[in-house]
Tab-separated table of C-alpha atoms in Angstrom:
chain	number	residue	atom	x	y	z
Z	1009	UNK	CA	-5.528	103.606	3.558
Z	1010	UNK	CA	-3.971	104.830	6.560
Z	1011	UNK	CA	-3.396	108.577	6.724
Z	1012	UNK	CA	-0.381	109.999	9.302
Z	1013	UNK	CA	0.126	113.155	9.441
Z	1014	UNK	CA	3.723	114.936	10.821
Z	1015	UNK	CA	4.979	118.551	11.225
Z	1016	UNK	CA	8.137	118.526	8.384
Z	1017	UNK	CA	10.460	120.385	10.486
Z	1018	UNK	CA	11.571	121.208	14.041
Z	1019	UNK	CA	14.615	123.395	15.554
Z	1020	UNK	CA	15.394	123.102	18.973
Z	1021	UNK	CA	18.296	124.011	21.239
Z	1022	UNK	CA	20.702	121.645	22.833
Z	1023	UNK	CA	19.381	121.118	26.178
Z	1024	UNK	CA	16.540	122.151	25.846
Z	1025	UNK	CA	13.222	119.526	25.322
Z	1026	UNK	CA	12.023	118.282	21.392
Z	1027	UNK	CA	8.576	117.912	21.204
Z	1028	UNK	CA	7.126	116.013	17.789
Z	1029	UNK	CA	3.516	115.467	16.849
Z	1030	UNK	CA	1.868	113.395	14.763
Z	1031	UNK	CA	-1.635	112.614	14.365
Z	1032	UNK	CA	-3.374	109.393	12.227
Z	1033	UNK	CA	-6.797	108.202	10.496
Z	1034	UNK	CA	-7.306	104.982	11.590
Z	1035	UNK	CA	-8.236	104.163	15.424
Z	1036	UNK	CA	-8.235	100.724	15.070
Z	1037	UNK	CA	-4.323	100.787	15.196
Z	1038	UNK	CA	-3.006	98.649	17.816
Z	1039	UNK	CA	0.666	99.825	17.997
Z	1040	UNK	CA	2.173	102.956	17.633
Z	1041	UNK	CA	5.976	103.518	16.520
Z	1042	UNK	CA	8.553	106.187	16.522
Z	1043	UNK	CA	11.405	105.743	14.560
Z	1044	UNK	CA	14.733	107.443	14.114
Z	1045	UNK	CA	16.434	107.581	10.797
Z	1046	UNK	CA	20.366	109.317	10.209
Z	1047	UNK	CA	21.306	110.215	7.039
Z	1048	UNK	CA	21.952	107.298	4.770
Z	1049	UNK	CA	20.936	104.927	7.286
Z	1050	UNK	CA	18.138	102.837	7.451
Z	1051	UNK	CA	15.182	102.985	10.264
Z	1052	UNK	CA	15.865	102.568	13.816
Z	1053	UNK	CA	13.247	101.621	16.354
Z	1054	UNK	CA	13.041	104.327	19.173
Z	1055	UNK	CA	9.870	103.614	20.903
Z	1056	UNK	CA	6.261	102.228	20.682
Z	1057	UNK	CA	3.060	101.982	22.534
Z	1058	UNK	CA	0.232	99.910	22.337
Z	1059	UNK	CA	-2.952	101.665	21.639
Z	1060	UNK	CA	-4.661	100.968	25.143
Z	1061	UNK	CA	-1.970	102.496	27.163
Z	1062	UNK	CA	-1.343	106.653	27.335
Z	1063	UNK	CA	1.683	106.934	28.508
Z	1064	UNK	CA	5.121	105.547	27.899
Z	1065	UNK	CA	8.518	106.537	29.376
Z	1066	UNK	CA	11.916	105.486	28.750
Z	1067	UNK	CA	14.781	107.104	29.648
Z	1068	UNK	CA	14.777	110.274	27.729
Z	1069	UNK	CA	12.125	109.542	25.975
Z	1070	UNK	CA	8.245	110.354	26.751
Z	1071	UNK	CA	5.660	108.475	23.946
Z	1072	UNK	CA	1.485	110.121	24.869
Z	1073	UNK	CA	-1.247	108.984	23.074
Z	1074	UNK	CA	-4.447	110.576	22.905
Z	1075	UNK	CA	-6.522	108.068	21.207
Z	1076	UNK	CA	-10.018	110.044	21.149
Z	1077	UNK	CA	-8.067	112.701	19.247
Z	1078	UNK	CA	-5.826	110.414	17.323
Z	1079	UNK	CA	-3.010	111.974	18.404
Z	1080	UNK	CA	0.292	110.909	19.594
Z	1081	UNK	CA	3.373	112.633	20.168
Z	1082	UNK	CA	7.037	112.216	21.212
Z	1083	UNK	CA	9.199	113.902	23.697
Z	1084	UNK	CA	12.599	114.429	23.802
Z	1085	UNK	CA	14.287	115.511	26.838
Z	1086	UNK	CA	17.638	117.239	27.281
Z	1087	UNK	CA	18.203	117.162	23.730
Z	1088	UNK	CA	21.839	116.523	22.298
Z	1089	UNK	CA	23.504	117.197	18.550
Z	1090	UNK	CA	23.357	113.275	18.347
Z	1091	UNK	CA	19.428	113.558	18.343
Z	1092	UNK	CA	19.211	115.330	14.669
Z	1093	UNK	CA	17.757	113.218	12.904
Z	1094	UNK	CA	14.295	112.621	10.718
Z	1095	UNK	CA	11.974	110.991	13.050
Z	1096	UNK	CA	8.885	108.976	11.628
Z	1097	UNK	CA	5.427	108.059	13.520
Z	1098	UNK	CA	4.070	105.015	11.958
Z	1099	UNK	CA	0.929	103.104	12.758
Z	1100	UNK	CA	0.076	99.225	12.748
Z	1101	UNK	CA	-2.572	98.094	10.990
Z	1102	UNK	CA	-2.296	94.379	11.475
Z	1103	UNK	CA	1.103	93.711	10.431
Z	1104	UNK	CA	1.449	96.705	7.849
Z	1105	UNK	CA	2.908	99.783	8.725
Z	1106	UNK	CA	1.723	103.277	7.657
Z	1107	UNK	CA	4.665	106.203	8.207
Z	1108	UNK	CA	4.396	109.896	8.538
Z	1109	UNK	CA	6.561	111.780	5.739
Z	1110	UNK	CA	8.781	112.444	8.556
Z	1111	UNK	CA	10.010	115.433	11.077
Z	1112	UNK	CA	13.472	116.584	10.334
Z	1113	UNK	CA	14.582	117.520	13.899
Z	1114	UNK	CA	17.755	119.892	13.884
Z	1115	UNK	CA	19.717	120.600	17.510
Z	1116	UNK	CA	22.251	123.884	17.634
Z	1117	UNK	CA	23.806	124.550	19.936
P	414	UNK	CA	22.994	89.763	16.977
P	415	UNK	CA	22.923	90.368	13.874
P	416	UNK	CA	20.655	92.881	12.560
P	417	UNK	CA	19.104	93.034	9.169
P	418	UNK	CA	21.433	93.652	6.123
P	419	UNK	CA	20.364	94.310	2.535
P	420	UNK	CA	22.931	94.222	-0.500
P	421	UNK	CA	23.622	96.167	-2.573
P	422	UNK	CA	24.073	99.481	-0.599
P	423	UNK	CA	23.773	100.909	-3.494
P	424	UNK	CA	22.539	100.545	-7.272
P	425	UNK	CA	22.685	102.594	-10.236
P	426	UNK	CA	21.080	101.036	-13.206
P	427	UNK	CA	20.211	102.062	-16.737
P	428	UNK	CA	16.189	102.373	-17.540
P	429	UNK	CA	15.063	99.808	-19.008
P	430	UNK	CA	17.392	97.215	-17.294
P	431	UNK	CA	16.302	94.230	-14.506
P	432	UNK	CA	17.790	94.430	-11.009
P	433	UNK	CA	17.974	92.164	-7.913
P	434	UNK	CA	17.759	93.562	-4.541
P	435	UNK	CA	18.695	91.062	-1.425
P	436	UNK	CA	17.183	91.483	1.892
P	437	UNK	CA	19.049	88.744	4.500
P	438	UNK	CA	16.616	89.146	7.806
P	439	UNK	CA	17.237	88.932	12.066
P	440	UNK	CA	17.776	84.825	11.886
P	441	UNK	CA	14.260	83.438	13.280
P	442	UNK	CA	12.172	86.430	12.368
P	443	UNK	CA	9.576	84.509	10.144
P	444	UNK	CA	7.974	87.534	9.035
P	445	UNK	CA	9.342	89.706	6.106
P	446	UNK	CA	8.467	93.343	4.344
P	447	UNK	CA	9.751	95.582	1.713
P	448	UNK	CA	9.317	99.193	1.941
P	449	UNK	CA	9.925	101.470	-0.469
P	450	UNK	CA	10.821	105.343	0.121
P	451	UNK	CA	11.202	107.914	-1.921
P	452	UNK	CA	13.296	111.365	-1.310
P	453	UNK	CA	11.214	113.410	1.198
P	454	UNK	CA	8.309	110.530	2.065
P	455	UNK	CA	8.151	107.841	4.645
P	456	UNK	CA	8.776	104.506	3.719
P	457	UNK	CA	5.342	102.555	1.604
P	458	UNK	CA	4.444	99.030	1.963
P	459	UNK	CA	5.345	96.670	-0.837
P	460	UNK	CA	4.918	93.346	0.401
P	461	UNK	CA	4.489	90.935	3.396
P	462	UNK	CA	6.050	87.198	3.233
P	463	UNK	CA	5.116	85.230	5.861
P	464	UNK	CA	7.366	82.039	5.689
P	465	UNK	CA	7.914	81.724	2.183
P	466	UNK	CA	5.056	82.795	0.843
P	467	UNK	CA	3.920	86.257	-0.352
P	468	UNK	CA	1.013	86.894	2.236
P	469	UNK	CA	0.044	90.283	1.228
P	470	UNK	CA	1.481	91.893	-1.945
P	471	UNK	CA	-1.108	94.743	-2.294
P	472	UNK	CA	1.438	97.622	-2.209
P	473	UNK	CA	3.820	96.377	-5.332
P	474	UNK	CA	3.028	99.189	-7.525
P	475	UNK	CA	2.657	96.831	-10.925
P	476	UNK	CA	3.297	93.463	-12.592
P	477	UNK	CA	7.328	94.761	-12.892
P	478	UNK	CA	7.694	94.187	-9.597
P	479	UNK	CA	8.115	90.215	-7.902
P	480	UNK	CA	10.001	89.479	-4.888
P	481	UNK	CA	10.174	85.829	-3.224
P	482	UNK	CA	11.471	84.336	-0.075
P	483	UNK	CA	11.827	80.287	-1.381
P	484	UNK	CA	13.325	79.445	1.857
P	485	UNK	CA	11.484	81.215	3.945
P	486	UNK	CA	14.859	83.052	5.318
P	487	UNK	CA	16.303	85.382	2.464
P	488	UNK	CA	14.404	87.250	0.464
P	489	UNK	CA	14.877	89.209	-3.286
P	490	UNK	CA	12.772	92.025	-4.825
P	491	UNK	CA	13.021	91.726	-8.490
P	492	UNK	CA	12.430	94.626	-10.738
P	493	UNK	CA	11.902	94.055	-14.283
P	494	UNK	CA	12.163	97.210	-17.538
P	495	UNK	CA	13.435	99.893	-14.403
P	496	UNK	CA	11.903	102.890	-15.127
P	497	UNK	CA	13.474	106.052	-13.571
P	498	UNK	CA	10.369	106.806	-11.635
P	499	UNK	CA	11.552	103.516	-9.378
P	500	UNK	CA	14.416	105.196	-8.275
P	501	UNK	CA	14.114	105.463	-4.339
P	502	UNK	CA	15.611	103.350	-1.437
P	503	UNK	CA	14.133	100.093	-0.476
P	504	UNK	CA	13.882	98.972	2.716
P	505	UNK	CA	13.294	95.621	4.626
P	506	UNK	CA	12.511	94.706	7.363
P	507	UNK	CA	11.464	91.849	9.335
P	508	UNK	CA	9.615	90.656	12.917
P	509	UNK	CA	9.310	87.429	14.635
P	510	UNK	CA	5.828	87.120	13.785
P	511	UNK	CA	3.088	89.338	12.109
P	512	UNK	CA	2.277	91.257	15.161
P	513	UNK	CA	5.739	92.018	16.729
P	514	UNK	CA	8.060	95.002	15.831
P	515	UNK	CA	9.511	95.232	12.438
P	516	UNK	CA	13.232	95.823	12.777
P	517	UNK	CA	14.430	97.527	9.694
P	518	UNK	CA	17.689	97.117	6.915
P	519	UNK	CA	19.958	99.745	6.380
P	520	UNK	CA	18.139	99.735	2.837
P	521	UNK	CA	19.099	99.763	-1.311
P	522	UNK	CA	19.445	102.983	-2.891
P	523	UNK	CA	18.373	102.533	-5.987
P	524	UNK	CA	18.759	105.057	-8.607
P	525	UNK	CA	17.757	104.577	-12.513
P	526	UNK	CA	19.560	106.476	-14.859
C-alpha cells in the first residue's frame, strides 16, 4: 500500500513560521491533504491540493508539492499557541486515504 | 451544517464482549469510511460504503469486524469477541461522492479492558 512518511515532532516559536514535511510512495495520488487534529478531537480538514498543481495558498497557510520528488510540505505562517496541534499528510488513492503517523507541532512562546 | 457525529464518545468494554459503534454522516454525503487509529499512528482504512453497500472492505482487519449502512445514511461498525488489541479510536468520515473530501467525526474511543 501507500507509504507516507512525516517528521514526528516540531517546536517552533510563536511568530515565527512552521514548516512540516512529508513525503509519499505512490505518484499516482490525485489529491493531497493536510489535516489538523487537537487533542481528543477528531480530524479537521486544513488544506489540499490536487496533484497537477504546485502551489497552494490560503491565508496563512502555504501547501508545495514537488511531485518528481514526492514531496509535499506545509507552511505555517505567523504561528500562534492555537496552532499546536498533530498535523497529518494523507494521500488519495481513489477514494481511500493513506495518513502519515503524524507531526506533533508545539508553539512557546 | 451539521458536521459528522459518532456515538458513543467513548467506550470501555470487557474482552470478549460485542460493541456497536454509530457513525451519523454530513446529510447528502453518499459516501462513507471508517478509520481506525491507534495511539501514536494515523488513522487506517477500514471500509468504504458507497450508498448502502460495502464497496470496499479490504482494510477490516478480520471476520470480527462488520459494519453496514442499510439506509444508505447511518452507518454501524460492529465488533464481535473484542479483543484488547482493538482498543483505539474509530473514526468516520464521509464525502459527497468517492472523489470529494472526506470530512471527518469527532471519533469512538474505544478501549477493551
Amino acid at each position: 500500500g501507500e507509504d507516507v512518511e512525516q517528521s514526528l515532532f516540531l517546536s517552533v516559536r510563536e511568530g515565527d513560521s512552521s514548516v512540516i514535511n512529508c513525503t509519499y510512495t505512490d505518484s499516482s495520488s490525485t489529491y493531497l491533504y493536510w489535516y489538523k487534529q487537537e487533542p481528543g478531537a477528531g480530524l479537521q480538514l486544513l488544506t489540499y491540493i490536487f496533484s497537477n498543481m504546485d502551489m497552494k495558498q490560503d491565508q496563512r497557510l502555504t501547501v508545495l508539492l514537488n511531485k518528481k520528488d514526492k514531496h509535499l510540505s506545509l507552511r505555517i505562517a505567523d504561528t500562534q499557541t492555537g496552532d499546536s496541534a498533530i498535523y497529518f499528510c494523507a494521500v488519495s488513492n481513489d477514494y481511500k486515504l493513506s495518513f502519515g503517523a503524524g507531526t506533533t507541532v508545539t508553539v512557546r512562546a | 451544517g451539521a458536521g459528522v457525529s459518532q456515538t458513543p464518545s467513548n467506550k470501555v468494554t470487557e474482552k470478549g464482549k460485542y460493541v456497536e459503534l454509530r457513525c451519523d454522516p454530513i446529510s447528502g454525503h453518499t459516501a462513507l469510511y471508517w478509520y481506525r487509529q491507534s495511539l501514536g499512528q494515523g488513522p487506517e482504512f477500514l471500509i468504504y460504503f458507497q450508498g448502502t453497500g460495502a464497496a470496499d472492505d479490504s482494510g477490516l482487519p478480520n471476520d470480527r469486524f462488520f459494519a453496514v449502512r442499510p439506509e444508505g445514511s447511518v452507518s454501524t461498525l460492529k465488533i464481535q469477541r473484542t479483543e484488547r488489541g482493538d482498543s483505539a479510536v474509530y473514526l468516520c468520515a464521509s464525502s459527497r461522492d468517492n472523489q470529494e473530501t472526506q470530512y471527518f467525526g469527532p471519533g469512538t474511543r474505544l478501549l477493551v479492558l
